[in-house]
Amino acid sequence: MRFHVLTLFPEMVLDGLNTSIIGRAIQSGKIGLEAVNIRDFATNKHMKVDDYPYGGGAGMVMQAEPVYLAYQSVAERISVIAETSKKPRVVYLTPQGSVFNQRMAEDLSKEEDLIFLCGHYEGIDERVLEMIVTDHVSIGDYVLTGGELPAMVMIDTISRLVEGVLHNDDSARYESFAENRLEYPQYTRPEEFMGRKVPEVLLSGNHAKIAEWREEESLKRTRERRPDLL
Ligand code: 6GU
């Protein structure tokens, strides 16, 4: 899996994903990550990439041309490297998109290349979105200042589904949301912490009983916290 992020803040994306499991997956080449600065594709001498909205209104709108040129430079490279004429999927991060979930992550994880387009200001000129975007995605019903954090959330989620990124067996890929249930609680040493004991059954060595307890806890937790999943 190779991720290509079109953004005005490339260092935010690169710095944010270069730690822990995802950072190691990039270092080992299991996933690829590049951030392309849309401003590098401005064609005016001030490197300006936004302008006032036609029809008036608050804020600035990102112009079509630099976004299109940034997309084109990535799409051309992808077609050479992947030896394909197939158009890559382009995810536009917007609060007006479909809300991201694990099922969408599993679907996107099948692609060889994914392009993420991050907007800022009041959005991007609709014409370039019509030309290049294949998926409009939001990460939830609240408003952020830009698409970089949502792109990072999606890249993290998709990366852990890529073969070899998690060292655990296959089941680790699913965890919460496997069968639409929340995970059971976990404990480690010591057996007692500030008067609170680890549930007895987990020390019993009875694997059938342990599995049964975890199943019950998982169901109880889902009922309490996410009854909408049941
Ligand atoms: Cl994808 N972008 C922005 N700007 N805000 C959001 C979002 C995306 N998803 C939730 N809020």
Short mmCIF file of C-alpha atoms and ligand atoms in Angstrom, two decimals:
data_model
loop_
_atom_site.label_atom_id
_atom_site.label_comp_id
_atom_site.label_asym_id
_atom_site.label_seq_id
_atom_site.Cartn_x
_atom_site.Cartn_y
_atom_site.Cartn_z
CA MET A 1 0.00 0.00 0.00
CA ARG A 2 1.28 3.42 -0.98
CA PHE A 3 -0.38 6.55 0.43
CA HIS A 4 -0.07 9.90 -1.39
CA VAL A 5 -1.34 12.96 0.50
CA LEU A 6 -2.04 16.25 -1.31
CA THR A 7 -1.82 18.98 1.34
CA LEU A 8 -0.67 22.51 2.20
CA PHE A 9 0.94 21.08 5.39
CA PRO A 10 3.10 18.11 4.36
CA GLU A 11 5.24 18.12 7.52
CA MET A 12 2.12 17.76 9.70
CA VAL A 13 1.20 14.53 7.93
CA LEU A 14 4.75 13.11 7.77
CA ASP A 15 5.63 14.00 11.38
CA GLY A 16 2.31 12.69 12.69
CA LEU A 17 2.66 9.25 11.10
CA ASN A 18 6.34 8.65 11.60
CA THR A 19 6.08 7.15 15.12
CA SER A 20 5.33 3.70 16.61
CA ILE A 21 3.74 0.96 14.50
CA ILE A 22 3.00 3.09 11.44
CA GLY A 23 6.46 4.66 11.55
CA ARG A 24 8.02 1.18 11.60
CA ALA A 25 5.80 0.02 8.72
CA ILE A 26 7.06 2.98 6.66
CA GLN A 27 10.72 2.34 7.62
CA SER A 28 10.43 -1.35 6.67
CA GLY A 29 8.68 -0.53 3.36
CA LYS A 30 5.45 -2.40 4.22
CA ILE A 31 3.64 0.85 3.44
CA GLY A 32 4.74 3.92 1.50
CA LEU A 33 3.88 7.50 2.50
CA GLU A 34 4.51 10.70 0.57
CA ALA A 35 3.10 14.16 1.21
CA VAL A 36 2.88 16.45 -1.83
CA ASN A 37 2.74 20.21 -1.17
CA ILE A 38 -0.07 21.71 -3.24
CA ARG A 39 1.65 25.11 -2.98
CA ASP A 40 4.56 23.76 -5.08
CA PHE A 41 2.08 23.68 -7.99
CA ALA A 42 1.00 27.33 -7.77
CA THR A 43 1.73 29.05 -11.10
CA ASN A 44 1.79 32.68 -9.86
CA LYS A 45 4.89 34.39 -8.46
CA HIS A 46 3.40 34.74 -4.94
CA MET A 47 2.65 30.97 -4.78
CA LYS A 48 -0.93 31.87 -3.88
CA VAL A 49 -3.33 28.85 -3.89
CA ASP A 50 -6.60 30.43 -2.68
CA ASP A 51 -8.95 33.26 -3.64
CA TYR A 52 -12.28 34.85 -2.70
CA PRO A 53 -15.45 32.82 -3.30
CA TYR A 54 -17.58 33.77 -6.32
CA GLY A 55 -20.94 34.97 -5.04
CA GLY A 56 -19.39 36.31 -1.85
CA GLY A 57 -19.31 34.86 1.66
CA ALA A 58 -16.79 34.28 4.39
CA GLY A 59 -13.28 32.89 3.95
CA MET A 60 -11.19 31.77 1.00
CA VAL A 61 -11.52 28.88 -1.44
CA MET A 62 -8.61 26.74 -2.68
CA GLN A 63 -8.15 27.17 -6.42
CA ALA A 64 -8.63 24.34 -8.90
CA GLU A 65 -5.35 24.60 -10.82
CA PRO A 66 -2.70 23.84 -8.17
CA VAL A 67 -4.85 20.98 -6.81
CA TYR A 68 -5.23 19.53 -10.30
CA LEU A 69 -1.51 19.81 -11.09
CA ALA A 70 -0.53 18.20 -7.76
CA TYR A 71 -2.98 15.35 -8.46
CA GLN A 72 -1.68 14.95 -12.01
CA SER A 73 1.97 14.69 -10.93
CA VAL A 74 1.09 11.93 -8.45
CA ALA A 75 -1.28 10.08 -10.82
CA GLU A 76 1.38 10.03 -13.56
CA ARG A 77 3.99 8.58 -11.21
CA ILE A 78 1.56 5.96 -9.93
CA SER A 79 0.72 4.78 -13.45
CA VAL A 80 4.44 4.29 -14.19
CA ILE A 81 5.29 2.50 -10.92
CA ALA A 82 2.15 0.34 -10.80
CA GLU A 83 2.27 -0.18 -14.61
CA THR A 84 -1.45 0.54 -14.93
CA SER A 85 -3.72 2.96 -16.76
CA LYS A 86 -6.37 2.46 -14.06
CA LYS A 87 -7.25 5.76 -12.32
CA PRO A 88 -6.30 5.72 -8.62
CA ARG A 89 -8.98 6.31 -5.98
CA VAL A 90 -8.87 9.86 -4.63
CA VAL A 91 -10.32 10.41 -1.14
CA TYR A 92 -11.40 14.00 -0.41
CA LEU A 93 -11.57 14.67 3.33
CA THR A 94 -14.67 16.75 4.02
CA PRO A 95 -17.35 17.02 6.71
CA GLN A 96 -19.79 16.64 3.76
CA GLY A 97 -18.60 13.06 3.10
CA SER A 98 -19.82 9.62 4.18
CA VAL A 99 -18.72 8.85 7.75
CA PHE A 100 -15.60 6.64 7.84
CA ASN A 101 -15.88 3.20 9.42
CA GLN A 102 -14.03 -0.14 9.62
CA ARG A 103 -15.86 -1.52 6.58
CA MET A 104 -14.67 1.42 4.43
CA ALA A 105 -11.12 0.88 5.75
CA GLU A 106 -11.24 -2.79 4.70
CA ASP A 107 -12.46 -1.83 1.23
CA LEU A 108 -9.77 0.86 0.76
CA SER A 109 -7.02 -1.46 2.06
CA LYS A 110 -7.35 -3.53 -1.14
CA GLU A 111 -5.93 -0.68 -3.29
CA GLU A 112 -2.25 -0.52 -4.31
CA ASP A 113 -2.26 3.30 -4.19
CA LEU A 114 -4.55 5.79 -2.45
CA ILE A 115 -4.53 9.56 -2.92
CA PHE A 116 -5.85 11.74 -0.09
CA LEU A 117 -6.82 15.34 -0.84
CA CYS A 118 -6.78 17.67 2.18
CA GLY A 119 -8.66 20.96 1.97
CA HIS A 120 -8.31 24.07 4.09
CA TYR A 121 -10.12 27.42 4.34
CA GLU A 122 -13.74 27.17 3.17
CA GLY A 123 -13.04 24.26 0.82
CA ILE A 124 -11.83 23.60 -2.73
CA ASP A 125 -13.22 24.80 -6.09
CA GLU A 126 -15.95 22.28 -6.94
CA ARG A 127 -14.77 21.83 -10.55
CA VAL A 128 -11.51 20.07 -9.65
CA LEU A 129 -13.35 17.92 -7.11
CA GLU A 130 -15.74 16.78 -9.88
CA MET A 131 -12.74 15.91 -12.05
CA ILE A 132 -10.57 13.89 -9.66
CA VAL A 133 -12.40 12.81 -6.46
CA THR A 134 -13.79 9.26 -6.25
CA ASP A 135 -14.67 9.13 -2.50
CA HIS A 136 -15.93 11.94 -0.21
CA VAL A 137 -15.15 10.97 3.40
CA SER A 138 -15.76 12.57 6.83
CA ILE A 139 -14.46 11.17 10.12
CA GLY A 140 -17.47 12.26 12.20
CA ASP A 141 -20.08 14.91 12.81
CA TYR A 142 -17.92 17.83 13.98
CA VAL A 143 -15.89 20.42 12.08
CA LEU A 144 -12.07 20.47 11.92
CA THR A 145 -9.85 23.19 10.41
CA GLY A 146 -8.52 20.94 7.64
CA GLY A 147 -8.34 17.46 6.18
CA GLU A 148 -4.88 16.50 7.48
CA LEU A 149 -5.98 14.94 10.78
CA PRO A 150 -8.78 12.96 9.07
CA ALA A 151 -6.29 11.73 6.42
CA MET A 152 -3.93 10.62 9.20
CA VAL A 153 -6.79 8.83 11.00
CA MET A 154 -7.69 6.98 7.81
CA ILE A 155 -4.06 6.10 6.97
CA ASP A 156 -3.51 4.68 10.47
CA THR A 157 -6.72 2.61 10.27
CA ILE A 158 -6.00 1.27 6.77
CA SER A 159 -2.30 0.58 7.48
CA ARG A 160 -3.01 -1.83 10.33
CA LEU A 161 -5.04 -3.94 7.87
CA VAL A 162 -2.05 -4.26 5.52
CA GLU A 163 -0.29 -7.66 5.68
CA GLY A 164 2.76 -7.58 7.97
CA VAL A 165 2.10 -4.20 9.63
CA LEU A 166 0.85 -5.82 12.84
CA HIS A 167 3.07 -8.69 13.96
CA ASN A 168 0.12 -10.45 15.65
CA ASP A 169 -1.96 -13.11 13.91
CA ASP A 170 -4.87 -12.22 11.66
CA SER A 171 -7.41 -11.89 14.47
CA ALA A 172 -5.59 -8.82 15.79
CA ARG A 173 -6.71 -6.98 12.69
CA TYR A 174 -10.31 -6.88 13.84
CA GLU A 175 -10.38 -6.46 17.65
CA SER A 176 -13.22 -4.09 18.55
CA PHE A 177 -15.81 -4.13 15.76
CA ALA A 178 -15.22 -7.82 15.07
CA GLU A 179 -18.83 -8.99 15.05
CA ASN A 180 -19.85 -5.45 16.00
CA ARG A 181 -18.82 -5.89 19.64
CA LEU A 182 -16.52 -3.84 21.83
CA GLU A 183 -13.43 -5.56 23.23
CA TYR A 184 -13.42 -7.12 26.72
CA PRO A 185 -11.29 -5.48 29.49
CA GLN A 186 -7.59 -6.37 29.78
CA TYR A 187 -5.32 -6.69 32.86
CA THR A 188 -1.61 -7.21 33.49
CA ARG A 189 0.66 -7.46 36.56
CA PRO A 190 0.40 -6.83 39.46
CA GLU A 191 -2.52 -9.01 40.60
CA GLU A 192 -3.60 -6.23 42.97
CA PHE A 193 -3.32 -2.46 42.31
CA MET A 194 -4.41 0.04 45.03
CA GLY A 195 -6.78 -2.55 46.47
CA ARG A 196 -8.27 -3.56 43.11
CA LYS A 197 -7.85 -7.24 42.17
CA VAL A 198 -7.67 -8.79 38.71
CA PRO A 199 -10.88 -10.83 38.08
CA GLU A 200 -10.32 -14.29 39.59
CA VAL A 201 -11.31 -16.20 36.43
CA LEU A 202 -8.34 -14.74 34.50
CA LEU A 203 -5.91 -16.38 36.97
CA SER A 204 -7.72 -19.75 36.86
CA GLY A 205 -6.00 -21.20 33.79
CA ASN A 206 -9.41 -22.47 32.63
CA HIS A 207 -9.44 -21.31 29.02
CA ALA A 208 -13.07 -22.20 28.34
CA LYS A 209 -14.21 -20.23 31.40
CA ILE A 210 -11.98 -17.31 30.41
CA ALA A 211 -13.42 -17.22 26.87
CA GLU A 212 -16.95 -17.32 28.30
CA TRP A 213 -16.19 -14.45 30.75
CA ARG A 214 -14.68 -12.32 27.99
CA GLU A 215 -17.70 -12.92 25.76
CA GLU A 216 -20.05 -11.78 28.56
CA GLU A 217 -17.95 -8.69 29.37
CA SER A 218 -17.78 -7.79 25.72
CA LEU A 219 -21.56 -7.97 25.39
CA LYS A 220 -22.14 -6.06 28.65
CA ARG A 221 -19.74 -3.29 27.57
CA THR A 222 -21.41 -3.00 24.16
CA ARG A 223 -24.89 -2.78 25.76
CA GLU A 224 -23.69 -0.04 28.13
CA ARG A 225 -21.52 2.06 25.81
CA ARG A 226 -22.62 1.34 22.22
CA PRO A 227 -26.14 -0.12 22.25
CA ASP A 228 -26.47 1.14 18.65
CA LEU A 229 -24.07 -1.65 17.54
CA LEU A 230 -26.40 -4.44 18.74
CL1 6GU B 1 -12.78 14.93 6.72
N1 6GU B 1 -12.63 17.49 7.37
C1 6GU B 1 -12.91 18.53 8.16
N2 6GU B 1 -12.45 19.74 7.86
N3 6GU B 1 -13.65 18.42 9.27
C2 6GU B 1 -14.10 17.20 9.56
C3 6GU B 1 -13.85 16.07 8.78
C4 6GU B 1 -13.10 16.26 7.67
N4 6GU B 1 -14.44 15.01 9.34
C5 6GU B 1 -15.04 15.47 10.44
N5 6GU B 1 -14.84 16.78 10.58
#
